[in-house]
Amino acid sequence: MIKLKTPLTLKEFLALPETDIIYELIDGEAVPKFKNDEMSPKFFHSSITGALFILLSTWAEGKGRVVIEWAIKLTRNQQDWIPVADLTYVSYNCLPADWLQDDACPVAPELVIEIISPGQTFGEMTEKATDYLQAKVQRVWVIDTKAKTITIFYPDALPQTKRSHDSLADSLFEGLKITPQQIFQQARIP
């Protein structure tokens, strides 16, 4: 007789004890975000995360919050899905400034950023970006530290890949004026 695993509910997943391993809820299972040592964040990944946090937090002052590795309550394939984006931006219009709970993000953010780790592929990140968009996230940036590119995924248009001095300006993020080159320079990645 085969014993089937009972899928975790959202409540059970959120009640799991905190550990050094970051888990995402996918199809009722707690799945490690980084499946092996090869995929764990390395220097470039961490440096880009820090650079983006500084640049985006400065721009977002008074507009919203920028958070590193924050679980997000979404749905995927009509099931609860809790991804943990490398960075998340949520405006105060979507989640008020006075919302202060030690919980997963309860709304679809305007922006999630995923940085390709060693052992991950652009194709895998494209699939995840599509899942984010279907879950009502408005923009997804996928950053490739090797190619020094940022691919922006939109819910209603084809993705665009930005490099060097290309502007990341977007009507959704009024006043944000940065380029991939500025991000990679801030991260000190040659």
PDB file of C-alpha atoms in Angstrom:
ATOM      1  CA  MET A   1       0.000   0.000   0.000  1.00  0.00           C
ATOM      2  CA  ILE A   2       1.276   3.454  -0.918  1.00  0.00           C
ATOM      3  CA  LYS A   3       0.839   6.120   1.722  1.00  0.00           C
ATOM      4  CA  LEU A   4       0.231   9.551   0.190  1.00  0.00           C
ATOM      5  CA  LYS A   5       1.475  12.713   1.845  1.00  0.00           C
ATOM      6  CA  THR A   6      -1.214  15.092   2.999  1.00  0.00           C
ATOM      7  CA  PRO A   7      -0.620  18.523   1.454  1.00  0.00           C
ATOM      8  CA  LEU A   8       0.202  21.315   3.875  1.00  0.00           C
ATOM      9  CA  THR A   9      -2.446  23.960   4.326  1.00  0.00           C
ATOM     10  CA  LEU A  10      -1.493  27.617   4.215  1.00  0.00           C
ATOM     11  CA  LYS A  11      -1.977  27.838   7.981  1.00  0.00           C
ATOM     12  CA  GLU A  12       0.230  24.770   8.598  1.00  0.00           C
ATOM     13  CA  PHE A  13       2.947  26.108   6.308  1.00  0.00           C
ATOM     14  CA  LEU A  14       2.973  29.517   7.991  1.00  0.00           C
ATOM     15  CA  ALA A  15       3.158  27.815  11.403  1.00  0.00           C
ATOM     16  CA  LEU A  16       6.293  25.819  10.542  1.00  0.00           C
ATOM     17  CA  PRO A  17       9.244  26.692  12.808  1.00  0.00           C
ATOM     18  CA  GLU A  18      11.844  29.083  11.425  1.00  0.00           C
ATOM     19  CA  THR A  19      15.093  27.452  10.349  1.00  0.00           C
ATOM     20  CA  ASP A  20      18.221  28.451   8.457  1.00  0.00           C
ATOM     21  CA  ILE A  21      16.598  27.029   5.319  1.00  0.00           C
ATOM     22  CA  ILE A  22      14.136  29.231   3.410  1.00  0.00           C
ATOM     23  CA  TYR A  23      11.062  27.320   2.255  1.00  0.00           C
ATOM     24  CA  GLU A  24       8.395  28.141  -0.315  1.00  0.00           C
ATOM     25  CA  LEU A  25       4.925  26.563  -0.354  1.00  0.00           C
ATOM     26  CA  ILE A  26       4.500  24.888  -3.739  1.00  0.00           C
ATOM     27  CA  ASP A  27       1.649  22.495  -4.507  1.00  0.00           C
ATOM     28  CA  GLY A  28       1.068  21.831  -0.800  1.00  0.00           C
ATOM     29  CA  GLU A  29       4.727  21.077  -0.022  1.00  0.00           C
ATOM     30  CA  ALA A  30       7.392  23.012   1.851  1.00  0.00           C
ATOM     31  CA  VAL A  31      10.132  23.187  -0.790  1.00  0.00           C
ATOM     32  CA  PRO A  32      13.587  24.652  -0.033  1.00  0.00           C
ATOM     33  CA  LYS A  33      14.128  27.818  -2.100  1.00  0.00           C
ATOM     34  CA  PHE A  34      17.721  26.746  -2.705  1.00  0.00           C
ATOM     35  CA  LYS A  35      17.742  23.040  -3.411  1.00  0.00           C
ATOM     36  CA  ASN A  36      21.473  22.434  -3.054  1.00  0.00           C
ATOM     37  CA  ASP A  37      24.782  24.140  -2.261  1.00  0.00           C
ATOM     38  CA  GLU A  38      25.237  25.045  -5.917  1.00  0.00           C
ATOM     39  CA  MET A  39      22.057  27.124  -5.845  1.00  0.00           C
ATOM     40  CA  SER A  40      22.640  28.951  -2.592  1.00  0.00           C
ATOM     41  CA  PRO A  41      23.323  32.671  -2.997  1.00  0.00           C
ATOM     42  CA  LYS A  42      26.881  33.540  -3.773  1.00  0.00           C
ATOM     43  CA  PHE A  43      28.712  36.880  -3.722  1.00  0.00           C
ATOM     44  CA  PHE A  44      27.188  38.360  -6.918  1.00  0.00           C
ATOM     45  CA  HIS A  45      23.657  37.387  -5.864  1.00  0.00           C
ATOM     46  CA  SER A  46      24.091  38.869  -2.387  1.00  0.00           C
ATOM     47  CA  SER A  47      25.789  42.013  -3.674  1.00  0.00           C
ATOM     48  CA  ILE A  48      23.019  42.677  -6.204  1.00  0.00           C
ATOM     49  CA  THR A  49      20.419  42.125  -3.476  1.00  0.00           C
ATOM     50  CA  GLY A  50      22.142  44.697  -1.264  1.00  0.00           C
ATOM     51  CA  ALA A  51      22.602  47.209  -4.075  1.00  0.00           C
ATOM     52  CA  LEU A  52      18.963  46.944  -5.131  1.00  0.00           C
ATOM     53  CA  PHE A  53      17.786  47.253  -1.551  1.00  0.00           C
ATOM     54  CA  ILE A  54      19.734  50.515  -1.140  1.00  0.00           C
ATOM     55  CA  LEU A  55      18.688  51.987  -4.502  1.00  0.00           C
ATOM     56  CA  LEU A  56      15.031  50.976  -4.280  1.00  0.00           C
ATOM     57  CA  SER A  57      14.635  51.881  -0.589  1.00  0.00           C
ATOM     58  CA  THR A  58      15.954  55.371  -1.275  1.00  0.00           C
ATOM     59  CA  TRP A  59      13.435  55.811  -4.111  1.00  0.00           C
ATOM     60  CA  ALA A  60      10.574  54.173  -2.133  1.00  0.00           C
ATOM     61  CA  GLU A  61      10.895  56.447   0.913  1.00  0.00           C
ATOM     62  CA  GLY A  62       7.351  57.577   1.704  1.00  0.00           C
ATOM     63  CA  LYS A  63       5.921  55.496  -1.175  1.00  0.00           C
ATOM     64  CA  GLY A  64       6.156  51.910  -0.010  1.00  0.00           C
ATOM     65  CA  ARG A  65       8.362  49.201   1.412  1.00  0.00           C
ATOM     66  CA  VAL A  66      11.225  47.220  -0.098  1.00  0.00           C
ATOM     67  CA  VAL A  67      11.846  43.902   1.630  1.00  0.00           C
ATOM     68  CA  ILE A  68      14.479  41.190   1.149  1.00  0.00           C
ATOM     69  CA  GLU A  69      13.317  37.541   1.049  1.00  0.00           C
ATOM     70  CA  TRP A  70       9.752  38.142   2.208  1.00  0.00           C
ATOM     71  CA  ALA A  71       7.242  35.334   1.756  1.00  0.00           C
ATOM     72  CA  ILE A  72       4.206  36.365  -0.318  1.00  0.00           C
ATOM     73  CA  LYS A  73       0.708  34.863  -0.018  1.00  0.00           C
ATOM     74  CA  LEU A  74      -0.410  34.142  -3.583  1.00  0.00           C
ATOM     75  CA  THR A  75      -2.259  31.459  -5.501  1.00  0.00           C
ATOM     76  CA  ARG A  76      -0.897  29.317  -8.320  1.00  0.00           C
ATOM     77  CA  ASN A  77      -2.940  26.740 -10.209  1.00  0.00           C
ATOM     78  CA  GLN A  78      -5.833  27.476  -7.805  1.00  0.00           C
ATOM     79  CA  GLN A  79      -3.711  26.455  -4.795  1.00  0.00           C
ATOM     80  CA  ASP A  80      -2.038  28.466  -2.068  1.00  0.00           C
ATOM     81  CA  TRP A  81       1.464  29.429  -3.170  1.00  0.00           C
ATOM     82  CA  ILE A  82       4.039  31.101  -0.939  1.00  0.00           C
ATOM     83  CA  PRO A  83       7.086  32.136  -2.967  1.00  0.00           C
ATOM     84  CA  VAL A  84       9.966  34.004  -1.351  1.00  0.00           C
ATOM     85  CA  ALA A  85      11.230  36.621  -3.787  1.00  0.00           C
ATOM     86  CA  ASP A  86      14.776  37.936  -3.481  1.00  0.00           C
ATOM     87  CA  LEU A  87      13.293  41.446  -3.187  1.00  0.00           C
ATOM     88  CA  THR A  88       9.740  42.717  -3.040  1.00  0.00           C
ATOM     89  CA  TYR A  89       8.297  46.210  -3.432  1.00  0.00           C
ATOM     90  CA  VAL A  90       4.786  46.944  -2.156  1.00  0.00           C
ATOM     91  CA  SER A  91       3.404  50.474  -2.250  1.00  0.00           C
ATOM     92  CA  TYR A  92       1.532  51.969   0.672  1.00  0.00           C
ATOM     93  CA  ASN A  93      -1.481  52.128  -1.671  1.00  0.00           C
ATOM     94  CA  CYS A  94      -1.556  48.318  -1.684  1.00  0.00           C
ATOM     95  CA  LEU A  95      -0.391  47.707   1.880  1.00  0.00           C
ATOM     96  CA  PRO A  96      -0.690  50.735   4.207  1.00  0.00           C
ATOM     97  CA  ALA A  97       2.363  52.063   6.019  1.00  0.00           C
ATOM     98  CA  ASP A  98       0.767  51.259   9.369  1.00  0.00           C
ATOM     99  CA  TRP A  99       0.543  47.537   8.499  1.00  0.00           C
ATOM    100  CA  LEU A 100       3.124  46.066  10.869  1.00  0.00           C
ATOM    101  CA  GLN A 101       2.727  42.335  11.289  1.00  0.00           C
ATOM    102  CA  ASP A 102       5.326  39.606  11.393  1.00  0.00           C
ATOM    103  CA  ASP A 103       3.622  37.716   8.602  1.00  0.00           C
ATOM    104  CA  ALA A 104       3.922  36.898   4.928  1.00  0.00           C
ATOM    105  CA  CYS A 105       2.989  39.677   2.516  1.00  0.00           C
ATOM    106  CA  PRO A 106      -0.826  39.490   2.319  1.00  0.00           C
ATOM    107  CA  VAL A 107      -1.184  41.212  -1.084  1.00  0.00           C
ATOM    108  CA  ALA A 108       0.261  40.809  -4.555  1.00  0.00           C
ATOM    109  CA  PRO A 109       3.197  43.243  -4.691  1.00  0.00           C
ATOM    110  CA  GLU A 110       3.757  45.674  -7.524  1.00  0.00           C
ATOM    111  CA  LEU A 111       7.285  44.302  -8.038  1.00  0.00           C
ATOM    112  CA  VAL A 112       9.162  41.127  -7.271  1.00  0.00           C
ATOM    113  CA  ILE A 113      12.798  40.662  -8.159  1.00  0.00           C
ATOM    114  CA  GLU A 114      14.452  37.294  -8.662  1.00  0.00           C
ATOM    115  CA  ILE A 115      18.210  37.019  -9.121  1.00  0.00           C
ATOM    116  CA  ILE A 116      19.404  33.941 -10.977  1.00  0.00           C
ATOM    117  CA  SER A 117      21.546  31.856  -8.630  1.00  0.00           C
ATOM    118  CA  PRO A 118      24.206  29.395  -9.769  1.00  0.00           C
ATOM    119  CA  GLY A 119      22.381  26.187 -10.631  1.00  0.00           C
ATOM    120  CA  GLN A 120      19.233  28.024 -11.757  1.00  0.00           C
ATOM    121  CA  THR A 121      18.363  28.758 -15.363  1.00  0.00           C
ATOM    122  CA  PHE A 122      16.767  31.728 -17.066  1.00  0.00           C
ATOM    123  CA  GLY A 123      14.027  29.351 -18.243  1.00  0.00           C
ATOM    124  CA  GLU A 124      13.179  28.380 -14.651  1.00  0.00           C
ATOM    125  CA  MET A 125      13.025  32.036 -13.660  1.00  0.00           C
ATOM    126  CA  THR A 126      10.846  32.824 -16.697  1.00  0.00           C
ATOM    127  CA  GLU A 127       8.389  30.164 -15.570  1.00  0.00           C
ATOM    128  CA  LYS A 128       8.354  31.615 -12.054  1.00  0.00           C
ATOM    129  CA  ALA A 129       7.886  35.127 -13.480  1.00  0.00           C
ATOM    130  CA  THR A 130       4.855  33.885 -15.418  1.00  0.00           C
ATOM    131  CA  ASP A 131       3.433  32.381 -12.221  1.00  0.00           C
ATOM    132  CA  TYR A 132       3.929  35.714 -10.416  1.00  0.00           C
ATOM    133  CA  LEU A 133       2.135  37.615 -13.186  1.00  0.00           C
ATOM    134  CA  GLN A 134      -0.768  35.168 -13.184  1.00  0.00           C
ATOM    135  CA  ALA A 135      -0.994  35.743  -9.405  1.00  0.00           C
ATOM    136  CA  LYS A 136      -1.467  39.499 -10.061  1.00  0.00           C
ATOM    137  CA  VAL A 137       2.084  40.726  -9.406  1.00  0.00           C
ATOM    138  CA  GLN A 138       2.419  43.725 -11.717  1.00  0.00           C
ATOM    139  CA  ARG A 139       6.135  43.535 -12.617  1.00  0.00           C
ATOM    140  CA  VAL A 140       8.819  40.896 -12.285  1.00  0.00           C
ATOM    141  CA  TRP A 141      12.501  41.621 -12.767  1.00  0.00           C
ATOM    142  CA  VAL A 142      14.775  38.655 -13.438  1.00  0.00           C
ATOM    143  CA  ILE A 143      18.419  39.573 -13.007  1.00  0.00           C
ATOM    144  CA  ASP A 144      21.220  37.658 -14.692  1.00  0.00           C
ATOM    145  CA  THR A 145      24.492  38.607 -12.968  1.00  0.00           C
ATOM    146  CA  LYS A 146      26.622  36.835 -15.604  1.00  0.00           C
ATOM    147  CA  ALA A 147      25.057  38.605 -18.587  1.00  0.00           C
ATOM    148  CA  LYS A 148      24.515  41.794 -16.533  1.00  0.00           C
ATOM    149  CA  THR A 149      20.928  42.037 -17.729  1.00  0.00           C
ATOM    150  CA  ILE A 150      17.542  42.685 -16.186  1.00  0.00           C
ATOM    151  CA  THR A 151      14.552  41.186 -17.952  1.00  0.00           C
ATOM    152  CA  ILE A 152      11.272  42.861 -17.068  1.00  0.00           C
ATOM    153  CA  PHE A 153       8.096  40.803 -17.286  1.00  0.00           C
ATOM    154  CA  TYR A 154       4.752  42.564 -17.759  1.00  0.00           C
ATOM    155  CA  PRO A 155       1.212  41.185 -17.449  1.00  0.00           C
ATOM    156  CA  ASP A 156       0.119  42.723 -20.759  1.00  0.00           C
ATOM    157  CA  ALA A 157       3.258  42.945 -22.919  1.00  0.00           C
ATOM    158  CA  LEU A 158       6.266  40.928 -24.006  1.00  0.00           C
ATOM    159  CA  PRO A 159       9.269  40.864 -21.657  1.00  0.00           C
ATOM    160  CA  GLN A 160      12.027  43.405 -22.256  1.00  0.00           C
ATOM    161  CA  THR A 161      15.688  42.812 -21.503  1.00  0.00           C
ATOM    162  CA  LYS A 162      17.624  45.836 -20.279  1.00  0.00           C
ATOM    163  CA  ARG A 163      21.392  46.174 -20.138  1.00  0.00           C
ATOM    164  CA  SER A 164      24.056  48.796 -19.519  1.00  0.00           C
ATOM    165  CA  HIS A 165      22.558  52.319 -19.765  1.00  0.00           C
ATOM    166  CA  ASP A 166      19.000  51.210 -20.601  1.00  0.00           C
ATOM    167  CA  SER A 167      16.524  52.911 -18.300  1.00  0.00           C
ATOM    168  CA  LEU A 168      14.404  50.861 -15.911  1.00  0.00           C
ATOM    169  CA  ALA A 169      11.908  53.742 -15.721  1.00  0.00           C
ATOM    170  CA  ASP A 170       8.320  52.527 -15.590  1.00  0.00           C
ATOM    171  CA  SER A 171       5.045  54.430 -15.184  1.00  0.00           C
ATOM    172  CA  LEU A 172       4.226  52.047 -12.329  1.00  0.00           C
ATOM    173  CA  PHE A 173       7.271  53.317 -10.379  1.00  0.00           C
ATOM    174  CA  GLU A 174       7.043  57.081 -10.764  1.00  0.00           C
ATOM    175  CA  GLY A 175      10.370  58.826 -10.267  1.00  0.00           C
ATOM    176  CA  LEU A 176      12.507  55.662 -10.328  1.00  0.00           C
ATOM    177  CA  LYS A 177      15.501  56.430 -12.531  1.00  0.00           C
ATOM    178  CA  ILE A 178      18.087  53.669 -12.489  1.00  0.00           C
ATOM    179  CA  THR A 179      19.905  51.552 -15.050  1.00  0.00           C
ATOM    180  CA  PRO A 180      21.393  48.063 -14.929  1.00  0.00           C
ATOM    181  CA  GLN A 181      24.853  49.665 -15.003  1.00  0.00           C
ATOM    182  CA  GLN A 182      24.075  51.683 -11.846  1.00  0.00           C
ATOM    183  CA  ILE A 183      22.887  48.533 -10.070  1.00  0.00           C
ATOM    184  CA  PHE A 184      25.958  46.502 -11.052  1.00  0.00           C
ATOM    185  CA  GLN A 185      28.272  49.410 -10.134  1.00  0.00           C
ATOM    186  CA  GLN A 186      26.569  49.811  -6.737  1.00  0.00           C
ATOM    187  CA  ALA A 187      27.110  46.056  -6.211  1.00  0.00           C
ATOM    188  CA  ARG A 188      30.754  46.431  -7.317  1.00  0.00           C
ATOM    189  CA  ILE A 189      30.396  43.688  -9.902  1.00  0.00           C
ATOM    190  CA  PRO A 190      32.823  44.293 -12.788  1.00  0.00           C
TER     191      PRO A 190
END
